[in-house]
Amino acid sequence: MAGNLQQRLDSIRSKAQLLQSRYLMLLDEKRAADARILELQDTLERQKKEINIMQQQIEHLRVVTTLNPSRDDVERSRAILTELVRDIDKCISELTE
């Protein structure tokens, strides 16, 4: 009976050691996963900041593009001004006659 009890104790001891080694392995994996999570969260925050900066740049470019006339707008404005100058010249010439 003492031999049987010793075998059971040895079996329990080996299972406890196996359980402890698995626990330590899982603890290491958890720590690595936690570190990876922190790293990914930092990356996410940096990317959010970059996105905000780029969105601001896009908005600035939209404003500048809106304020900056296109080639067609400039040509239309010149045509209108030329027509207005002609009309003014006609009016002046009619008034001087």
Short mmCIF file of C-alpha atoms in Angstrom, two decimals:
data_model
loop_
_atom_site.label_atom_id
_atom_site.label_comp_id
_atom_site.label_asym_id
_atom_site.label_seq_id
_atom_site.Cartn_x
_atom_site.Cartn_y
_atom_site.Cartn_z
CA MET A 1 0.00 0.00 0.00
CA ALA A 2 2.88 2.35 0.74
CA GLY A 3 4.25 1.67 -2.76
CA ASN A 4 0.87 2.43 -4.31
CA LEU A 5 0.64 5.67 -2.33
CA GLN A 6 4.16 6.63 -3.43
CA GLN A 7 3.22 5.99 -7.07
CA ARG A 8 0.16 8.21 -6.71
CA LEU A 9 2.24 10.97 -5.12
CA ASP A 10 4.81 10.72 -7.90
CA SER A 11 2.02 10.83 -10.49
CA ILE A 12 0.46 13.87 -8.84
CA ARG A 13 3.88 15.54 -8.56
CA SER A 14 4.64 14.98 -12.26
CA LYS A 15 1.18 16.25 -13.25
CA ALA A 16 1.69 19.32 -11.03
CA GLN A 17 5.04 20.00 -12.69
CA LEU A 18 3.48 19.58 -16.12
CA LEU A 19 0.66 21.92 -15.12
CA GLN A 20 3.16 24.46 -13.81
CA SER A 21 5.26 24.35 -16.99
CA ARG A 22 2.13 24.76 -19.15
CA TYR A 23 1.04 27.65 -16.93
CA LEU A 24 4.41 29.37 -17.33
CA MET A 25 4.31 28.82 -21.10
CA LEU A 26 0.82 30.31 -21.31
CA LEU A 27 1.88 33.20 -19.09
CA ASP A 28 4.77 33.96 -21.46
CA GLU A 29 2.41 33.80 -24.45
CA LYS A 30 -0.01 36.15 -22.69
CA ARG A 31 2.75 38.63 -21.96
CA ALA A 32 3.88 38.50 -25.58
CA ALA A 33 0.29 38.98 -26.74
CA ASP A 34 -0.16 41.92 -24.37
CA ALA A 35 3.02 43.52 -25.69
CA ARG A 36 1.80 42.99 -29.27
CA ILE A 37 -1.56 44.56 -28.38
CA LEU A 38 0.19 47.65 -26.99
CA GLU A 39 2.36 47.87 -30.09
CA LEU A 40 -0.68 47.62 -32.36
CA GLN A 41 -2.56 50.22 -30.33
CA ASP A 42 0.39 52.61 -30.70
CA THR A 43 0.46 51.96 -34.44
CA LEU A 44 -3.28 52.57 -34.63
CA GLU A 45 -2.97 55.88 -32.79
CA ARG A 46 -0.14 57.02 -35.08
CA GLN A 47 -2.16 56.10 -38.15
CA LYS A 48 -5.22 57.94 -36.81
CA LYS A 49 -3.06 61.05 -36.34
CA GLU A 50 -1.66 60.67 -39.87
CA ILE A 51 -5.19 60.30 -41.24
CA ASN A 52 -6.29 63.47 -39.44
CA ILE A 53 -3.30 65.38 -40.81
CA MET A 54 -3.98 64.12 -44.32
CA GLN A 55 -7.66 65.01 -44.05
CA GLN A 56 -6.67 68.53 -43.03
CA GLN A 57 -4.32 68.72 -46.00
CA ILE A 58 -7.10 67.54 -48.31
CA GLU A 59 -9.42 70.20 -46.92
CA HIS A 60 -6.74 72.87 -47.41
CA LEU A 61 -6.20 71.70 -50.98
CA ARG A 62 -9.94 71.88 -51.62
CA VAL A 63 -10.04 75.45 -50.35
CA VAL A 64 -7.01 76.44 -52.40
CA THR A 65 -8.42 74.74 -55.50
CA THR A 66 -11.73 76.53 -55.01
CA LEU A 67 -10.01 79.88 -54.62
CA ASN A 68 -7.58 79.28 -57.47
CA PRO A 69 -9.43 79.83 -60.75
CA SER A 70 -9.03 77.36 -63.56
CA ARG A 71 -7.73 78.28 -67.01
CA ASP A 72 -11.28 78.31 -68.40
CA ASP A 73 -12.45 80.65 -65.62
CA VAL A 74 -9.63 83.07 -66.41
CA GLU A 75 -10.44 83.03 -70.13
CA ARG A 76 -14.15 83.59 -69.49
CA SER A 77 -13.36 86.47 -67.14
CA ARG A 78 -11.08 88.04 -69.74
CA ALA A 79 -13.75 87.72 -72.41
CA ILE A 80 -16.32 89.36 -70.15
CA LEU A 81 -13.92 92.17 -69.24
CA THR A 82 -13.02 92.71 -72.90
CA GLU A 83 -16.71 92.95 -73.79
CA LEU A 84 -17.31 95.39 -70.94
CA VAL A 85 -14.37 97.56 -72.05
CA ARG A 86 -15.78 97.64 -75.59
CA ASP A 87 -19.18 98.67 -74.26
CA ILE A 88 -17.58 101.41 -72.16
CA ASP A 89 -15.56 102.63 -75.16
CA LYS A 90 -18.78 102.78 -77.25
CA CYS A 91 -20.52 104.74 -74.51
CA ILE A 92 -17.62 107.18 -74.26
CA SER A 93 -17.48 107.65 -78.01
CA GLU A 94 -21.25 108.27 -78.12
CA LEU A 95 -21.00 110.79 -75.32
CA THR A 96 -18.19 112.70 -77.01
CA GLU A 97 -20.06 113.01 -80.30
#
